[in-house]
Amino acid sequence: MTTTHPALTAEEEALLPSEEDVRHYAEHGWYLSGKLLTDEEVDTLVAATDRYYAGERDRRLPVRPPKLAYWEPAKGDVQRHNDYVHHEHDAIGRILRKPLIGAVAARLARADEIRIFQSTLIYKPPISGEPSNIVPWHFDKHYWASSSSENMLTAFIPFHDCGEEMGTITIVDGSHRWREIGADDTVVRHFADRDRDQLEAMLAENAAYNGAEIRKVPMVIPKGHMSFHHCRVYHGSGANVSGRPRQAISLHLQDGANAWREYPLSDGTLAAYNHDVLVRRTPEGRPDYTDPAFCPVIWRDRDVPTTTTEGRPA
């Protein structure tokens, strides 16, 4: 039986993943969507990010989190990463909150609700040999240890046709189903703070431990389309040799069940995420990953009631 959603048009309903697509995602850890954004929406996104890079903001973060990715012109022509663009810039945020994106994510994650977890604006310059252009192998859940959910996912949204020559995102097929070797929690450090060769070796060791072949699948994504990947699937990206910038947003998404959890590390500290110094607190004093200022809902099935942080119907 097909469920219809009032927030979606008939044309958008047709773009939702099929059951076969959802099974593919569960097995392989990735999904290539149809055209979820119109050309006009993508062009609006490009213009809005140009204004963002020129300094336009609708609001600023109240404090600067300790591990914030935040390119500024003084950093030069390196690969740019800017977190929280959905919060700081309304024109960008409006497009990232498009219900269709959330509905696709909900179908893949088999979730009733999808909230934004983070949004990172990315600009990869066409500079041969620029070391920041290479993103080594990693998976996102390593950096989200303070999140309780294992069903979080990311939508990679390029602003143009994006293929291998642009250094598109590349997925290690099925790696979200691997068991990791040991319990070395240094992996919670961001890939930018780790040795690239060490990460290559970690990927190879984990594949061998699982008796798995490393099958790398470059995501070839037309304008307006996007790729989705599971929070535990290994991915990275290569150099941009296209001669023009690669521009995109990584839209990290959390299912409705996700919440902050206490996750002790081997050095005696707790795993933390940038949200922890920004979001409101629950009645128990924990970071609230449902805070609508930073983690807005972009999709909720109409039969799911809205609740407060105390668990009462809103």
Tab-separated table of C-alpha atoms in Angstrom:
chain	number	residue	atom	x	y	z
A	1	MET	CA	0.000	0.000	0.000
A	2	THR	CA	1.313	3.454	-0.907
A	3	THR	CA	1.204	6.132	1.791
A	4	THR	CA	0.658	9.691	0.597
A	5	HIS	CA	2.042	12.696	2.445
A	6	PRO	CA	0.280	16.087	2.322
A	7	ALA	CA	3.631	17.914	2.298
A	8	LEU	CA	4.619	16.260	-0.999
A	9	THR	CA	3.244	16.677	-4.490
A	10	ALA	CA	2.453	13.651	-6.643
A	11	GLU	CA	5.657	14.324	-8.598
A	12	GLU	CA	7.668	14.353	-5.360
A	13	GLU	CA	6.022	11.139	-4.142
A	14	ALA	CA	7.308	9.481	-7.309
A	15	LEU	CA	10.874	10.456	-6.319
A	16	LEU	CA	10.811	8.563	-3.012
A	17	PRO	CA	12.974	5.428	-2.778
A	18	SER	CA	11.227	2.174	-3.637
A	19	GLU	CA	11.363	-0.853	-1.350
A	20	GLU	CA	14.073	-2.222	-3.630
A	21	ASP	CA	16.029	1.037	-3.179
A	22	VAL	CA	15.678	0.774	0.601
A	23	ARG	CA	16.954	-2.820	0.538
A	24	HIS	CA	19.887	-1.695	-1.622
A	25	TYR	CA	20.702	1.057	0.871
A	26	ALA	CA	20.560	-1.429	3.766
A	27	GLU	CA	22.964	-3.773	1.962
A	28	HIS	CA	25.347	-1.294	0.318
A	29	GLY	CA	25.139	1.780	2.560
A	30	TRP	CA	24.400	4.339	-0.167
A	31	TYR	CA	21.635	5.594	-2.430
A	32	LEU	CA	21.616	7.880	-5.478
A	33	SER	CA	18.444	9.927	-5.644
A	34	GLY	CA	16.412	11.320	-8.495
A	35	LYS	CA	16.223	15.055	-9.071
A	36	LEU	CA	15.176	16.333	-5.622
A	37	LEU	CA	16.057	19.988	-6.273
A	38	THR	CA	14.935	21.948	-9.314
A	39	ASP	CA	17.478	23.890	-11.373
A	40	GLU	CA	15.995	27.073	-9.911
A	41	GLU	CA	16.495	25.801	-6.358
A	42	VAL	CA	20.103	24.841	-7.052
A	43	ASP	CA	20.779	28.215	-8.680
A	44	THR	CA	19.243	29.920	-5.634
A	45	LEU	CA	21.553	27.851	-3.433
A	46	VAL	CA	24.589	28.876	-5.493
A	47	ALA	CA	23.670	32.579	-5.254
A	48	ALA	CA	23.015	32.287	-1.509
A	49	THR	CA	26.373	30.615	-0.863
A	50	ASP	CA	28.137	33.293	-2.905
A	51	ARG	CA	26.594	35.862	-0.558
A	52	TYR	CA	27.562	33.722	2.430
A	53	TYR	CA	31.196	33.654	1.316
A	54	ALA	CA	30.997	37.438	0.852
A	55	GLY	CA	30.100	37.717	4.555
A	56	GLU	CA	26.275	37.731	4.581
A	57	ARG	CA	24.771	36.157	7.711
A	58	ASP	CA	21.264	36.234	9.177
A	59	ARG	CA	22.650	35.202	12.563
A	60	ARG	CA	25.908	34.056	14.120
A	61	LEU	CA	26.640	31.181	16.464
A	62	PRO	CA	26.377	32.416	20.071
A	63	VAL	CA	29.667	30.698	20.964
A	64	ARG	CA	32.388	29.085	18.869
A	65	PRO	CA	32.475	25.297	19.400
A	66	PRO	CA	35.954	23.809	19.919
A	67	LYS	CA	36.021	21.739	16.696
A	68	LEU	CA	34.092	24.065	14.404
A	69	ALA	CA	34.913	23.870	10.687
A	70	TYR	CA	34.773	27.482	9.551
A	71	TRP	CA	36.720	28.677	6.514
A	72	GLU	CA	37.516	32.390	6.386
A	73	PRO	CA	39.280	34.302	3.572
A	74	ALA	CA	42.480	34.525	5.588
A	75	LYS	CA	42.858	30.736	5.254
A	76	GLY	CA	43.444	31.105	1.520
A	77	ASP	CA	42.558	28.938	-1.458
A	78	VAL	CA	42.281	25.599	0.320
A	79	GLN	CA	39.292	23.283	0.514
A	80	ARG	CA	36.652	25.229	2.455
A	81	HIS	CA	34.380	23.763	5.116
A	82	ASN	CA	31.767	25.857	6.930
A	83	ASP	CA	29.480	24.227	9.494
A	84	TYR	CA	25.994	25.366	10.568
A	85	VAL	CA	25.152	27.113	7.292
A	86	HIS	CA	21.494	26.084	7.745
A	87	HIS	CA	21.479	28.090	11.000
A	88	GLU	CA	23.488	31.111	9.907
A	89	HIS	CA	21.888	31.776	6.521
A	90	ASP	CA	18.123	31.615	5.988
A	91	ALA	CA	18.141	31.284	2.187
A	92	ILE	CA	20.442	28.255	2.421
A	93	GLY	CA	18.472	26.828	5.347
A	94	ARG	CA	15.143	27.049	3.537
A	95	ILE	CA	16.345	24.820	0.713
A	96	LEU	CA	18.036	22.330	3.056
A	97	ARG	CA	14.753	21.988	4.965
A	98	LYS	CA	12.860	20.946	1.831
A	99	PRO	CA	10.450	18.207	3.025
A	100	LEU	CA	11.267	15.955	0.082
A	101	ILE	CA	14.885	15.600	1.259
A	102	GLY	CA	13.668	14.577	4.700
A	103	ALA	CA	11.103	12.182	3.258
A	104	VAL	CA	13.780	10.394	1.215
A	105	ALA	CA	16.030	10.136	4.279
A	106	ALA	CA	13.150	8.849	6.405
A	107	ARG	CA	12.367	6.134	3.872
A	108	LEU	CA	16.018	5.010	3.759
A	109	ALA	CA	16.467	5.060	7.535
A	110	ARG	CA	12.987	3.585	8.118
A	111	ALA	CA	12.331	6.486	10.477
A	112	ASP	CA	9.205	8.481	11.312
A	113	GLU	CA	11.093	11.746	11.782
A	114	ILE	CA	14.189	13.382	10.318
A	115	ARG	CA	15.996	16.366	11.828
A	116	ILE	CA	19.040	18.224	10.586
A	117	PHE	CA	22.103	17.284	12.614
A	118	GLN	CA	24.662	19.437	10.823
A	119	SER	CA	25.183	21.147	7.474
A	120	THR	CA	28.614	21.806	6.037
A	121	LEU	CA	29.214	24.016	3.018
A	122	ILE	CA	32.165	22.682	0.986
A	123	TYR	CA	34.231	24.303	-1.765
A	124	LYS	CA	36.997	22.230	-3.361
A	125	PRO	CA	39.234	24.474	-5.512
A	126	PRO	CA	40.582	23.208	-8.853
A	127	ILE	CA	44.205	23.321	-7.720
A	128	SER	CA	46.396	20.395	-8.699
A	129	GLY	CA	48.297	19.001	-5.734
A	130	GLU	CA	46.400	20.951	-3.057
A	131	PRO	CA	46.591	18.507	-0.103
A	132	SER	CA	43.373	19.712	1.531
A	133	ASN	CA	41.459	18.549	-1.560
A	134	ILE	CA	41.974	14.888	-0.631
A	135	VAL	CA	39.516	13.639	1.987
A	136	PRO	CA	40.841	10.338	3.411
A	137	TRP	CA	38.699	7.336	4.346
A	138	HIS	CA	36.490	7.775	7.383
A	139	PHE	CA	32.927	7.270	8.503
A	140	ASP	CA	30.772	9.903	10.155
A	141	LYS	CA	29.662	7.936	13.214
A	142	HIS	CA	33.258	8.106	14.457
A	143	TYR	CA	32.658	11.806	15.141
A	144	TRP	CA	29.118	11.317	16.431
A	145	ALA	CA	29.902	8.998	19.345
A	146	SER	CA	27.760	11.194	21.622
A	147	SER	CA	24.724	10.352	19.447
A	148	SER	CA	22.680	7.304	20.407
A	149	SER	CA	21.411	6.411	16.931
A	150	GLU	CA	23.062	4.018	14.479
A	151	ASN	CA	20.691	5.116	11.695
A	152	MET	CA	21.962	8.634	11.023
A	153	LEU	CA	22.806	9.452	7.418
A	154	THR	CA	24.192	12.154	5.165
A	155	ALA	CA	22.908	13.721	1.959
A	156	PHE	CA	25.721	14.973	-0.282
A	157	ILE	CA	24.318	17.807	-2.402
A	158	PRO	CA	26.533	19.125	-5.237
A	159	PHE	CA	25.580	22.378	-6.948
A	160	HIS	CA	26.365	21.031	-10.430
A	161	ASP	CA	26.996	17.793	-12.284
A	162	CYS	CA	29.601	16.062	-10.128
A	163	GLY	CA	31.765	13.162	-11.276
A	164	GLU	CA	35.158	11.624	-10.618
A	165	GLU	CA	37.114	14.445	-12.257
A	166	MET	CA	35.696	16.868	-9.668
A	167	GLY	CA	36.714	14.693	-6.730
A	168	THR	CA	33.193	13.482	-6.002
A	169	ILE	CA	32.338	11.600	-2.829
A	170	THR	CA	33.365	7.937	-3.093
A	171	ILE	CA	31.802	5.172	-0.993
A	172	VAL	CA	33.367	1.900	0.148
A	173	ASP	CA	30.469	-0.337	-0.772
A	174	GLY	CA	28.864	-2.235	2.116
A	175	SER	CA	31.441	-1.125	4.694
A	176	HIS	CA	28.720	0.035	7.122
A	177	ARG	CA	28.113	-3.649	7.867
A	178	TRP	CA	31.733	-4.344	8.873
A	179	ARG	CA	32.775	-5.058	12.443
A	180	GLU	CA	35.614	-2.797	13.517
A	181	ILE	CA	38.909	-4.071	14.857
A	182	GLY	CA	39.500	-3.358	18.542
A	183	ALA	CA	38.309	-0.303	20.420
A	184	ASP	CA	40.876	2.407	19.670
A	185	ASP	CA	38.795	5.501	20.310
A	186	THR	CA	41.365	7.842	18.752
A	187	VAL	CA	39.148	7.467	15.674
A	188	VAL	CA	36.831	10.077	17.177
A	189	ARG	CA	39.431	12.636	16.104
A	190	HIS	CA	38.510	14.302	12.812
A	191	PHE	CA	40.250	12.992	9.674
A	192	ALA	CA	41.870	16.418	9.206
A	193	ASP	CA	43.718	15.835	12.483
A	194	ARG	CA	44.957	12.339	11.573
A	195	ASP	CA	47.624	10.892	9.307
A	196	ARG	CA	46.217	9.993	5.879
A	197	ASP	CA	48.361	6.856	5.554
A	198	GLN	CA	47.129	5.690	8.948
A	199	LEU	CA	43.529	6.007	7.761
A	200	GLU	CA	44.321	4.083	4.573
A	201	ALA	CA	45.855	1.324	6.698
A	202	MET	CA	42.846	1.318	9.032
A	203	LEU	CA	40.499	0.800	6.074
A	204	ALA	CA	42.606	-2.098	4.753
A	205	GLU	CA	42.878	-3.733	8.179
A	206	ASN	CA	39.149	-3.498	8.805
A	207	ALA	CA	38.363	-4.958	5.384
A	208	ALA	CA	40.742	-7.868	6.006
A	209	TYR	CA	39.284	-8.447	9.461
A	210	ASN	CA	35.834	-8.775	7.861
A	211	GLY	CA	37.055	-10.852	4.932
A	212	ALA	CA	35.701	-8.113	2.678
A	213	GLU	CA	36.816	-6.683	-0.617
A	214	ILE	CA	37.373	-2.915	-0.715
A	215	ARG	CA	35.037	-1.835	-3.506
A	216	LYS	CA	35.158	1.924	-4.073
A	217	VAL	CA	32.098	3.425	-5.768
A	218	PRO	CA	32.382	7.051	-6.983
A	219	MET	CA	29.031	8.819	-6.763
A	220	VAL	CA	28.319	10.365	-10.197
A	221	ILE	CA	25.645	12.925	-9.365
A	222	PRO	CA	23.767	15.141	-11.872
A	223	LYS	CA	22.722	18.662	-10.891
A	224	GLY	CA	19.710	18.602	-8.557
A	225	HIS	CA	20.305	14.977	-7.565
A	226	MET	CA	22.092	13.900	-4.384
A	227	SER	CA	23.662	10.872	-2.782
A	228	PHE	CA	22.764	9.523	0.655
A	229	HIS	CA	25.086	7.397	2.775
A	230	HIS	CA	24.852	5.576	6.086
A	231	CYS	CA	26.683	7.008	9.105
A	232	ARG	CA	28.956	3.944	9.358
A	233	VAL	CA	29.945	3.582	5.698
A	234	TYR	CA	33.546	4.469	4.824
A	235	HIS	CA	33.868	7.291	2.316
A	236	GLY	CA	36.309	9.913	1.083
A	237	SER	CA	37.065	11.971	-2.011
A	238	GLY	CA	39.909	12.589	-4.415
A	239	ALA	CA	41.456	15.581	-6.120
A	240	ASN	CA	39.461	18.063	-8.181
A	241	VAL	CA	41.105	17.987	-11.618
A	242	SER	CA	38.142	19.421	-13.518
A	243	GLY	CA	39.436	22.964	-13.873
A	244	ARG	CA	36.466	24.441	-11.971
A	245	PRO	CA	35.447	24.504	-8.306
A	246	ARG	CA	33.498	21.634	-6.778
A	247	GLN	CA	30.753	23.136	-4.620
A	248	ALA	CA	28.453	21.131	-2.386
A	249	ILE	CA	26.762	20.798	0.981
A	250	SER	CA	27.013	17.763	3.225
A	251	LEU	CA	23.673	17.638	5.011
A	252	HIS	CA	23.972	15.376	8.048
A	253	LEU	CA	20.614	14.032	9.199
A	254	GLN	CA	19.397	12.386	12.398
A	255	ASP	CA	16.395	10.146	12.840
A	256	GLY	CA	13.798	11.055	15.440
A	257	ALA	CA	15.118	8.535	17.979
A	258	ASN	CA	18.579	10.105	18.158
A	259	ALA	CA	19.594	11.712	21.440
A	260	TRP	CA	22.729	12.691	23.332
A	261	ARG	CA	24.344	9.815	25.215
A	262	GLU	CA	27.224	9.546	27.616
A	263	TYR	CA	30.121	7.913	25.766
A	264	PRO	CA	33.332	7.633	27.850
A	265	LEU	CA	36.665	7.681	26.030
A	266	SER	CA	39.813	5.868	27.121
A	267	ASP	CA	41.422	9.086	28.387
A	268	GLY	CA	38.624	9.544	30.920
A	269	THR	CA	36.760	12.282	29.047
A	270	LEU	CA	33.383	12.016	27.368
A	271	ALA	CA	32.892	12.086	23.623
A	272	ALA	CA	31.506	15.456	22.595
A	273	TYR	CA	30.088	17.153	19.538
A	274	ASN	CA	29.978	20.850	18.638
A	275	HIS	CA	26.261	20.947	19.449
A	276	ASP	CA	26.991	20.313	23.103
A	277	VAL	CA	27.961	23.944	23.742
A	278	LEU	CA	25.166	25.366	21.558
A	279	VAL	CA	21.897	23.503	22.004
A	280	ARG	CA	19.422	23.902	24.848
A	281	ARG	CA	19.439	21.441	27.751
A	282	THR	CA	16.941	18.726	28.623
A	283	PRO	CA	15.394	18.798	32.118
A	284	GLU	CA	18.183	16.373	33.125
A	285	GLY	CA	20.802	18.880	31.972
A	286	ARG	CA	21.887	16.959	28.872
A	287	PRO	CA	22.448	18.516	25.430
A	288	ASP	CA	19.163	18.408	23.541
A	289	TYR	CA	19.681	17.227	19.967
A	290	THR	CA	16.062	18.136	19.194
A	291	ASP	CA	16.681	21.868	19.738
A	292	PRO	CA	14.829	23.428	16.766
A	293	ALA	CA	17.252	26.358	16.576
A	294	PHE	CA	20.080	24.039	15.512
A	295	CYS	CA	18.381	20.697	14.740
A	296	PRO	CA	15.112	21.550	12.989
A	297	VAL	CA	12.674	18.844	11.928
A	298	ILE	CA	12.498	18.604	8.131
A	299	TRP	CA	10.229	15.562	7.941
A	300	ARG	CA	7.715	13.941	10.266
A	301	ASP	CA	5.081	11.414	9.292
A	302	ARG	CA	1.718	13.004	9.954
A	303	ASP	CA	0.670	10.255	12.381
A	304	VAL	CA	3.634	10.880	14.706
A	305	PRO	CA	2.782	13.327	17.543
A	306	THR	CA	5.074	16.215	18.355
A	307	THR	CA	6.502	16.002	21.886
A	308	THR	CA	8.318	18.366	24.180
A	309	THR	CA	11.714	17.597	25.696
A	310	GLU	CA	9.832	16.320	28.753
A	311	GLY	CA	8.061	13.772	26.547
A	312	ARG	CA	4.604	15.387	26.781
A	313	PRO	CA	2.539	16.089	23.659
A	314	ALA	CA	3.233	19.617	22.440
